[in-house]
Structures are given as structure tokens and as C-alpha cells.
Coordinates of C-alpha atoms in Angstrom, one line a residue:
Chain A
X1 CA 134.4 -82.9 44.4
X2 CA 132.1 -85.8 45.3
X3 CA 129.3 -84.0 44.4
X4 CA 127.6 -87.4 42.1
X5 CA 128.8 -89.7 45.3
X6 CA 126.7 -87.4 46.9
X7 CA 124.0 -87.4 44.9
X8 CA 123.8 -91.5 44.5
X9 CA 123.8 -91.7 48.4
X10 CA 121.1 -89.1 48.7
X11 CA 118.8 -91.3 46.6
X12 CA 119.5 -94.6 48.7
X13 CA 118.4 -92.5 51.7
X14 CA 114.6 -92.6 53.3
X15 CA 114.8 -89.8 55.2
X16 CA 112.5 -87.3 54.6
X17 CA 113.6 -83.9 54.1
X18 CA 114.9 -81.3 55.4
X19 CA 117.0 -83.8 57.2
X20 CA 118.0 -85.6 54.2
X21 CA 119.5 -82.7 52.8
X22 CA 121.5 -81.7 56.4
X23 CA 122.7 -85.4 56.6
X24 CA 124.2 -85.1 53.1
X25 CA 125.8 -82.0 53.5
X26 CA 127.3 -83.5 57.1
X27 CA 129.1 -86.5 54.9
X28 CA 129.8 -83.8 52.4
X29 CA 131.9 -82.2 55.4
X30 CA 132.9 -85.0 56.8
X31 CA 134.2 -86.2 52.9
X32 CA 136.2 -83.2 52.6
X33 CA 138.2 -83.6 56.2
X34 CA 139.1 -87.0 55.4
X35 CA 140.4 -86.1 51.6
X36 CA 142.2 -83.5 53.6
X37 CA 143.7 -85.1 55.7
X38 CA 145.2 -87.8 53.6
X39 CA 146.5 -85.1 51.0
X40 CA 148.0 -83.9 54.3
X41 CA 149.9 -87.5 55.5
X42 CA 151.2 -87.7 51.6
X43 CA 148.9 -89.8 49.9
X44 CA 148.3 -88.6 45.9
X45 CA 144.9 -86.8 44.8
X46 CA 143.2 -89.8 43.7
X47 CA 144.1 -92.3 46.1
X48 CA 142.7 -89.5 48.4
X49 CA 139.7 -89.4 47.3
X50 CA 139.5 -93.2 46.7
X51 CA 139.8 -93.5 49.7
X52 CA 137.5 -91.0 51.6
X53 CA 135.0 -92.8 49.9
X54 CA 136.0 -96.4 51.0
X55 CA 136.0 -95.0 54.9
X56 CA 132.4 -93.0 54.0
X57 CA 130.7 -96.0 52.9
X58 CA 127.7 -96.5 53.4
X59 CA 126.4 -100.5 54.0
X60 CA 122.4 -101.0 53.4
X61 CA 121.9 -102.0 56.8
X62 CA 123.9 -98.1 58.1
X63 CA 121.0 -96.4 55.7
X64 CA 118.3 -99.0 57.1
X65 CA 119.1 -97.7 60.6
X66 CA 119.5 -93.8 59.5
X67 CA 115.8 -94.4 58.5
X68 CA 114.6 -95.8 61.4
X69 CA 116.2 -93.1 63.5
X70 CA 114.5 -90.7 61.4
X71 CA 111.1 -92.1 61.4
X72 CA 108.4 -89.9 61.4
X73 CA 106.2 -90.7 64.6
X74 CA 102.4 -91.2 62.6
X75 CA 104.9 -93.1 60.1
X76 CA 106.1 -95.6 63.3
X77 CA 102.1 -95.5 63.9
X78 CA 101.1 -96.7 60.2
X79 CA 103.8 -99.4 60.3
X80 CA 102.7 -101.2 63.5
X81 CA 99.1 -101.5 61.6
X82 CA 98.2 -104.8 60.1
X83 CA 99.1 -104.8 56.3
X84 CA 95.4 -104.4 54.9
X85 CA 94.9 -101.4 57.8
X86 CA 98.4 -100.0 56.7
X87 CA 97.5 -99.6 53.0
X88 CA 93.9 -97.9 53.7
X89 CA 96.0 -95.2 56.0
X90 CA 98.8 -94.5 53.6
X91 CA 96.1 -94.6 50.3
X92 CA 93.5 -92.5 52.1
X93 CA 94.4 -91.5 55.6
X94 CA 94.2 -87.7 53.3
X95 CA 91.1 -88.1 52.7
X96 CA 89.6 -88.6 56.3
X97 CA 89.1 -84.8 57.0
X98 CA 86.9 -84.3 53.9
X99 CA 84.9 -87.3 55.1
X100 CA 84.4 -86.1 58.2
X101 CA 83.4 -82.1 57.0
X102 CA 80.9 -83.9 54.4
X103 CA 79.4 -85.9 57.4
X104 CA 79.3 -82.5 59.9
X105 CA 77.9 -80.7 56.7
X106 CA 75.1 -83.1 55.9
X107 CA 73.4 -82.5 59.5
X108 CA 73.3 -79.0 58.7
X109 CA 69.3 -78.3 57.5
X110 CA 70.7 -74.7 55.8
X111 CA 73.6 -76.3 54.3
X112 CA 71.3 -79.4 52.5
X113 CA 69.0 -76.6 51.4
X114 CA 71.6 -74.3 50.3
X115 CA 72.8 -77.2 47.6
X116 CA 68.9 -78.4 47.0
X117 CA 68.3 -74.8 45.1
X118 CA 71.2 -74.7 42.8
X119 CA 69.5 -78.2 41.8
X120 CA 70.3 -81.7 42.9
X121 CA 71.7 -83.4 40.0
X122 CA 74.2 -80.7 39.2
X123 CA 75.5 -80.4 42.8
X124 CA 75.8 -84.0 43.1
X125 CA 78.6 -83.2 39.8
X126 CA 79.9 -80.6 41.3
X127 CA 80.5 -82.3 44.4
X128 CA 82.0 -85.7 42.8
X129 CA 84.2 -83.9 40.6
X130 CA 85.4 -81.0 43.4
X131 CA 85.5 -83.8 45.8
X132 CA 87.7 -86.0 43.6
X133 CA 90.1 -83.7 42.9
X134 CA 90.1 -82.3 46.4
X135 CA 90.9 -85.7 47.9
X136 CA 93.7 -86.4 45.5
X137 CA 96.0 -83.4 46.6
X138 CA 94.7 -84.0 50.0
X139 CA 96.2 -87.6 50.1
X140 CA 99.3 -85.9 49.1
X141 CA 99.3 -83.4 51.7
X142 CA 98.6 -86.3 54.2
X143 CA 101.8 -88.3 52.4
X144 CA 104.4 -85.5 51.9
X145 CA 103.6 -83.8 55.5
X146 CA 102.3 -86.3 57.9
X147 CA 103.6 -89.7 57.1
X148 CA 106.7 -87.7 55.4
X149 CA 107.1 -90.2 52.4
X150 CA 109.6 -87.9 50.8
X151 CA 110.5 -91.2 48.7
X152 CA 111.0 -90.8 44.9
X153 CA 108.1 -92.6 44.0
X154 CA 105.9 -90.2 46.1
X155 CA 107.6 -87.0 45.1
X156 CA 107.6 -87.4 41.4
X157 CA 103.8 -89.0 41.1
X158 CA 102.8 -85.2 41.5
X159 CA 100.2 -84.9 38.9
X160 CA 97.9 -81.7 37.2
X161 CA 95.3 -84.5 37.3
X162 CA 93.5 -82.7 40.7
X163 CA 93.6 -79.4 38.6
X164 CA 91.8 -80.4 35.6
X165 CA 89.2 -82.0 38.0
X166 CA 88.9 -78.5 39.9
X167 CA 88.3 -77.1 35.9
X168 CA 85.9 -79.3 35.9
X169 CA 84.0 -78.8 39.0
X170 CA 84.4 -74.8 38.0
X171 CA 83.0 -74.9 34.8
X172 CA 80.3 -77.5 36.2
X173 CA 79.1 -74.8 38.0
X174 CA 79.0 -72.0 36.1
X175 CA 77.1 -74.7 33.6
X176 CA 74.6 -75.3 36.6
X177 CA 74.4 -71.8 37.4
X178 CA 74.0 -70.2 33.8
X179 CA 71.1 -72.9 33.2
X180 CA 69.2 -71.9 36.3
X181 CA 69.0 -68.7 35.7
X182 CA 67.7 -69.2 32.3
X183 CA 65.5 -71.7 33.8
X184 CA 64.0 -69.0 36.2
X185 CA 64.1 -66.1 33.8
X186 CA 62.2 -68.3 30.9
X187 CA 59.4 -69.4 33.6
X188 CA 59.4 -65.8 34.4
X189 CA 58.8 -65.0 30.9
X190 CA 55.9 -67.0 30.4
X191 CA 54.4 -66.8 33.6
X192 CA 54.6 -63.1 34.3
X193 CA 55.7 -63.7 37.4
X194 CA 56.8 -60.7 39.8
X195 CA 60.4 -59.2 40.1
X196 CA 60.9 -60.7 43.7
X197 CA 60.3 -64.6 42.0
X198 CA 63.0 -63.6 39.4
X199 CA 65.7 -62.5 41.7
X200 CA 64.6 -65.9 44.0
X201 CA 65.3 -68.1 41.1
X202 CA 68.4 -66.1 40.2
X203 CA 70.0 -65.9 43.5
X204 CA 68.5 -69.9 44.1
X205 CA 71.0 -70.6 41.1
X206 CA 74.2 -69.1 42.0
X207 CA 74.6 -72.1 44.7
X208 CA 76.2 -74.3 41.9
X209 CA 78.5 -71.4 41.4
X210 CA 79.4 -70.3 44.9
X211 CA 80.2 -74.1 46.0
X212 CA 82.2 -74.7 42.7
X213 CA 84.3 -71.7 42.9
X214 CA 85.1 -72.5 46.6
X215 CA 85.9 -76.0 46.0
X216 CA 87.9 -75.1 42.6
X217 CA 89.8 -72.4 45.0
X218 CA 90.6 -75.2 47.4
X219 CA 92.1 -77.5 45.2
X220 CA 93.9 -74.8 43.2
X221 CA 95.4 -73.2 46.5
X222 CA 96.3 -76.6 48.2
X223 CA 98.1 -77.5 44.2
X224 CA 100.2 -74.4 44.1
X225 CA 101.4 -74.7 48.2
X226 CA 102.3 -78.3 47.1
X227 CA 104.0 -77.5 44.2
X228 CA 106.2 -74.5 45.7
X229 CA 107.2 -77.0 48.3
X230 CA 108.2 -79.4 46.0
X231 CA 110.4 -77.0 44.0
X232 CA 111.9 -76.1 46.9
X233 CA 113.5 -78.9 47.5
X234 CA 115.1 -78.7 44.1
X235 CA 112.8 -81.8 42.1
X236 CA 112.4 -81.9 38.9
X237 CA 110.5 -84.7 38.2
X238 CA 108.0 -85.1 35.2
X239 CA 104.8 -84.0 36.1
X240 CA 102.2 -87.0 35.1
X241 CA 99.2 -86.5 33.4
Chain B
X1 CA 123.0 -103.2 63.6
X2 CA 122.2 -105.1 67.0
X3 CA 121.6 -103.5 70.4
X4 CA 124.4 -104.7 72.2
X5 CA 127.0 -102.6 69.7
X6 CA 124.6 -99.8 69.5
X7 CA 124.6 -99.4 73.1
X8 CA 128.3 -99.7 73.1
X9 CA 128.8 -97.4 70.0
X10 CA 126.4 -94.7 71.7
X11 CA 128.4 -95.1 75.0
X12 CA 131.9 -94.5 72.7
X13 CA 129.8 -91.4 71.3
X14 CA 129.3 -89.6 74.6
X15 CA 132.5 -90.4 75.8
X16 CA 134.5 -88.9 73.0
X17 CA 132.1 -85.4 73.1
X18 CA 132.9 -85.4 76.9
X19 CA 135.4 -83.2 76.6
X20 CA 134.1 -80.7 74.3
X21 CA 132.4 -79.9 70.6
X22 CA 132.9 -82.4 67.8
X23 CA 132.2 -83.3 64.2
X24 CA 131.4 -86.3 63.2
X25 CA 135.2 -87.4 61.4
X26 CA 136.8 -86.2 64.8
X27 CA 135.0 -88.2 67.3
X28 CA 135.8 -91.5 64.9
X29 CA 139.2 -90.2 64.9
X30 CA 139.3 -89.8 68.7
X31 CA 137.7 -93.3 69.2
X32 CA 139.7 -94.9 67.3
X33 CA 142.8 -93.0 68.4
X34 CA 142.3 -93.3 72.0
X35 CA 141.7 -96.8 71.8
X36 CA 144.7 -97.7 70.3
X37 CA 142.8 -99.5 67.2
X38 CA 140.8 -101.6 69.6
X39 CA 137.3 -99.6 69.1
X40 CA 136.7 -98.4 64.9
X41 CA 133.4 -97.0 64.2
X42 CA 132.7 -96.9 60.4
X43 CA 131.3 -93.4 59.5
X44 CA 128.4 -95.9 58.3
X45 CA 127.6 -97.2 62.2
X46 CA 128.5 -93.7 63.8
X47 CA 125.7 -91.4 62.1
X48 CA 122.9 -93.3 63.0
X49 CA 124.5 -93.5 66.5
X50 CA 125.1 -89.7 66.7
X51 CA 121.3 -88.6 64.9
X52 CA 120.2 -90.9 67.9
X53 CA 121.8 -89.2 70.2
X54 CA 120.4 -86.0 69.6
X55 CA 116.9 -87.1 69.1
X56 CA 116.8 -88.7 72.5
X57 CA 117.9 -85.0 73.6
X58 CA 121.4 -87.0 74.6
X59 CA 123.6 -84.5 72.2
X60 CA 123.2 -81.0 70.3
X61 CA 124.1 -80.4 66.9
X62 CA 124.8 -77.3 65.8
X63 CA 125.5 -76.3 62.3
X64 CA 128.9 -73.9 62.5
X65 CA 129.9 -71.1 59.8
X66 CA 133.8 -72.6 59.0
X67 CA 134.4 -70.7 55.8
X68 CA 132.2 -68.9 52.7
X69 CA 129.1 -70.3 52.4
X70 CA 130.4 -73.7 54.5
X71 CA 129.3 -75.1 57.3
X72 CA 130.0 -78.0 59.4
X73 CA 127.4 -80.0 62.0
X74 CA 129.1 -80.1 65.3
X75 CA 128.0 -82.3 68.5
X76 CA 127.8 -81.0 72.0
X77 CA 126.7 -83.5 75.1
X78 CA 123.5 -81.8 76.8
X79 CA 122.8 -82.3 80.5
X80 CA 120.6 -85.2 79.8
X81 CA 123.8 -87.0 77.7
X82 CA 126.3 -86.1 80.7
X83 CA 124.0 -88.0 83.4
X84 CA 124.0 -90.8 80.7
X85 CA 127.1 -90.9 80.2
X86 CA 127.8 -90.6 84.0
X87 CA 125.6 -93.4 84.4
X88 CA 127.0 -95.4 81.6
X89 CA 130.9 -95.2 83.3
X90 CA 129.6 -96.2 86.2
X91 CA 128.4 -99.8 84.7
X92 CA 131.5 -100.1 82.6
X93 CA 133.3 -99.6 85.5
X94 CA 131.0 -102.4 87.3
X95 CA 131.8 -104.5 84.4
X96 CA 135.9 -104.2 84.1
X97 CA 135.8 -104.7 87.9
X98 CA 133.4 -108.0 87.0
X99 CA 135.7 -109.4 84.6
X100 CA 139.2 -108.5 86.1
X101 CA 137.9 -110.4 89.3
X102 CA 137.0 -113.1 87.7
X103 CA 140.3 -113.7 85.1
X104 CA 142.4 -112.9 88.6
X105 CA 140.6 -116.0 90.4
X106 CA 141.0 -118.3 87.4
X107 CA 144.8 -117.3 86.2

């Protein structure tokens, strides 16, 4: 019965969800008791409902304190930080555990090497591209589950964008790897070298591949628990490319 | 909303789930009603009183089966939100006795 009065109120809100959600089914309740009850002392179905409404009104000021109530802590945290500090946390507070796995990663000697053989140039490619899209749905993650910006704005800027990037990454190294093995088996070729330098400069090669597919299955995974989540709440919202 | 009717509004919220579980449109009802008028809590001021209430561990909600596929968000007082609330009357109390002193000596 007030199911679009509902629905309008639920879009003022800032909660984040799933409390949203609870709050609007309690006025939901709380709706139908009050209907009731004026049915019940005489008054006629529309004037009933009329008003219900009027004594479930919400002012800006009730929805401004709802949201303050429901604050997420690291939210309270963000908002306390001077404005140019605020916007670097909310724009890339995702991205800071990637930074700081890239920076652990660099001091390993095996790990530098293991990306020097499937050939610098190409992992540097792979990396941007992986990276990129990695730290887009990261920054999402960070947005949707830490700060909790369940906002419209933040729940229907979902884009495919970080999933044509992981193609991308993916297909840069197969690209990479392909082209080093025809690298070593061509030198092979002319240089008669023995089977043991082949299956070096094969297995040297696959490095391209074996980050790529890892990052690609990263970004894919992290895509499709983001957009399950997001359906479960029931959003629809254009996807944008 | 300023602190000074929060405060009171929360201190209207315990007392009215004192005596046992409510939903929200009962304990307006029951504020209103047992006040004769004088204390109204809009449904707009009481939520963000109540969701207070049971994030500072003050009240319980619980979500009760009332028909098919309906339920209704009920508030309970905890332990913490009867000491409150204990402590709360006390002050009031403090404060009538204030005030009725004072309007006795200057009537």
C-alpha cells in the first residue's frame, strides 16, 4: 500500500545497507499500524492513509541524524580528515593494499627475476594493465565494504571497464608468452642449441602467462563477488562502459 | 536535532520500554498517551533516538514473525539501558525537586 512512499524515502536515506533495507521495512510496519488504527477510530480509506503519511514524515534534518547514527566507524574516520586527505582516502584508500604487496614484492630477488625472464617490457604491460584494472574494483571493494558508501552514485558507477582491462592484461600475456617461445625456439633453430636451452627459454617465457592469468583471475573473481553482491540488494542500475 | 531534546527524547525511550517489548508506533503512542499531550515524538525524531539506543547496547531489537511472511522490529531495554534509565530518573527526579523548590519559595 505505500509501497512508492516507501521507495522515495529509501532513496533520501544514507544508510548503507543491510540496515537501509530493515529501517524501511520498520516504517513499512510502523505505516501499516497507524493506517490501522485510524480505519479502526472511523476515519475513511484515504484520509487513512493520508494521514499515516503526514505522522511518518520524514524532515531532512530526522534522515541527517538516521545517517549519523548509522555511520560506519572508518567512514567517521575519513570525515574528520582534512578535505584534500579525505578525497585521497575515499578515491584510493582501495588501492593501498596493492601498493603495499607491489612494494613487499619488489624486495623479493626471485620475484624480480621471475618477471625479468618473461621479458621486461611485456611485464611492465602486463603489470599496468592488470594493475589498472585490479585497483579499480579494489577502490570499490574499499567503497562498498569499508567506508559503506552504499549511495546511488557509488552503486550504479559499477562498470565492466576493470574487465576489459583484465582481457587485456590476459591476452597481453599470452602475446608475451607465445613470442618468447618463438623467440627461443627460432635461436634454437639457428643455433643448434641443446634440448635443455629450449625448454629454459620455453619455461623462461611462460612468466608473462602465469602472472597475467593470476592477475586476470583476480580481477575477474573480485568483479563477479561484487556484482553478486550488488544484485543482491535488488539494483538495477545501467552498467557504464 | 540538538542534544538537550535528544537526551530528553532517549530518556522518554527507555522509560516507555521499561515495562516491557515495543515497536516503534507503540512507544510514540505510549509517550504521548501517558503524558497527556505534553511530550509528542514525531516518528521522524523517535527512530534515530531508538537505532541509538541499540547501538550504544542501551536497547535490543528484535525482528518478530506477526503474520505470513511479516515481521515487526520490536525494542527490549538491556541491562546496560535499565541502569541508564535508573540513573536517568534519578536526575529527573533531582531536577522536579530543583524546580518545585524554587517556584514554592517565589509563589
Amino acid at each position: 500500500m505505500f509501497a512508492s512512499e516507501l521507495r522515495d524515502l529509501e532513496a533520501r536515506l544514507t544508510m548503507p545497507y543491510p540496515e537501509r533495507a530493515a529501517f524501511i521495512s520498520e516504517v513499512g510496519d510502523d505505516l501499516e499500524q497507524t493506517y490501522r488504527r485510524l480505519l479502526t477510530a472511523g476515519s475513511n480509506a484515504e484520509d487513512a492513509r493520508r494521514q499515516a503519511l503526514a505522522e511518518l514524515e520524514f524532515s531532512n534534518a530526522d534522515l541527517v541524524e538516521l545517517g549519523v547514527v548509522h555511520a560506519p566507524s572508518a567512514a567517521r574516520a575519513v570525515a574528520r580528515l582534512p578535505l584534500s586527505a579525505r578525497s585521497l582516502v575515499e578515491d584510493f584508500g582501495g588501492v593501498v593494499p596493492l601498493i603495499v604487496f607491489t612494494l613487499f614484492m619488489v624486495e623479493e630477488d626471485s620475484m624480480i627475476e621471475f618477471l625479468r625472464e618473461g621479458g621486461v617490457q611485456s611485464v611492465v604491460v602486463i603489470l599496468a594493465l592488470g594493475g589498472l584494472g585490479l585497483g579499480l574494483e579494489l577502490q570499490r571493494a574499499f567503497r562498498w565494504f569499508v567506508l559503506r558508501d552504499h549511495s546511488e552514485p557509488s552503486l550504479s558507477g559499477f562498470s565492466t571497464g576493470p574487465l576489459y582491462l583484465a582481457g587485456a592484461c590476459f591476452l597481453s600475456g599470452v602475446l608475451s608468452t607465445a613470442f618468447g617461445v618463438r623467440l627461443s625456439l627460432a635461436a634454437a633453430a639457428i643455433s643448434n642449441a641443446p634440448d635443455t636451452a629450449i625448454r629454459a627459454g620455453v619455461s623462461e617465457s611462460l612468466a608473462g602467462l602465469i602472472v597475467a592469468t593470476g592477475i586476470t583471475g583476480a580481477i575477474v573473481l573480485l568483479h563477479g563477488w561484487l556484482a553478486t553482491w550488488r544484485e543482491r540488494l535488488g539494483l538495477r542500475g545501467k552498467l557504464a562502459l | 536535532m540538538s542534544e538537550l531534546i535528544r537526551a530528553r527524547g532517549a530518556f522518554l525511550a527507555l522509560l516507555a520500554l521499561k515495562n516491557g517489548a515495543k515497536h516503534g508506533y507503540e512507544i510514540a503512542a505510549f509517550i504521548k498517551s501517558r503524558s497527556e499531550g505534553f511530550f509528542s515524538l514525531s516518528f521522524g525524531a523517535l527512530y534515530p533516538i531508538l537505532h541509538k539506543l541499540e547501538k550504544d547496547g542501551l536497547a535490543r531489537a528484535v525482528w518478530q514473525d506477526v503474520g505470513e511472511s511479516k515481521q515487526k522490529k520490536v525494542y527490549t531495554l538491556t541491562a546496560a539501558g535499565r541502569k541508564a534509565l535508573e540513573s536517568e530518573t534519578v536526575q529527573y527526579r533531582a531536577i522536579m525537586h530543583a524546580f518545585s523548590g524554587l517556584l514554592e519559595a517565589t509563589s
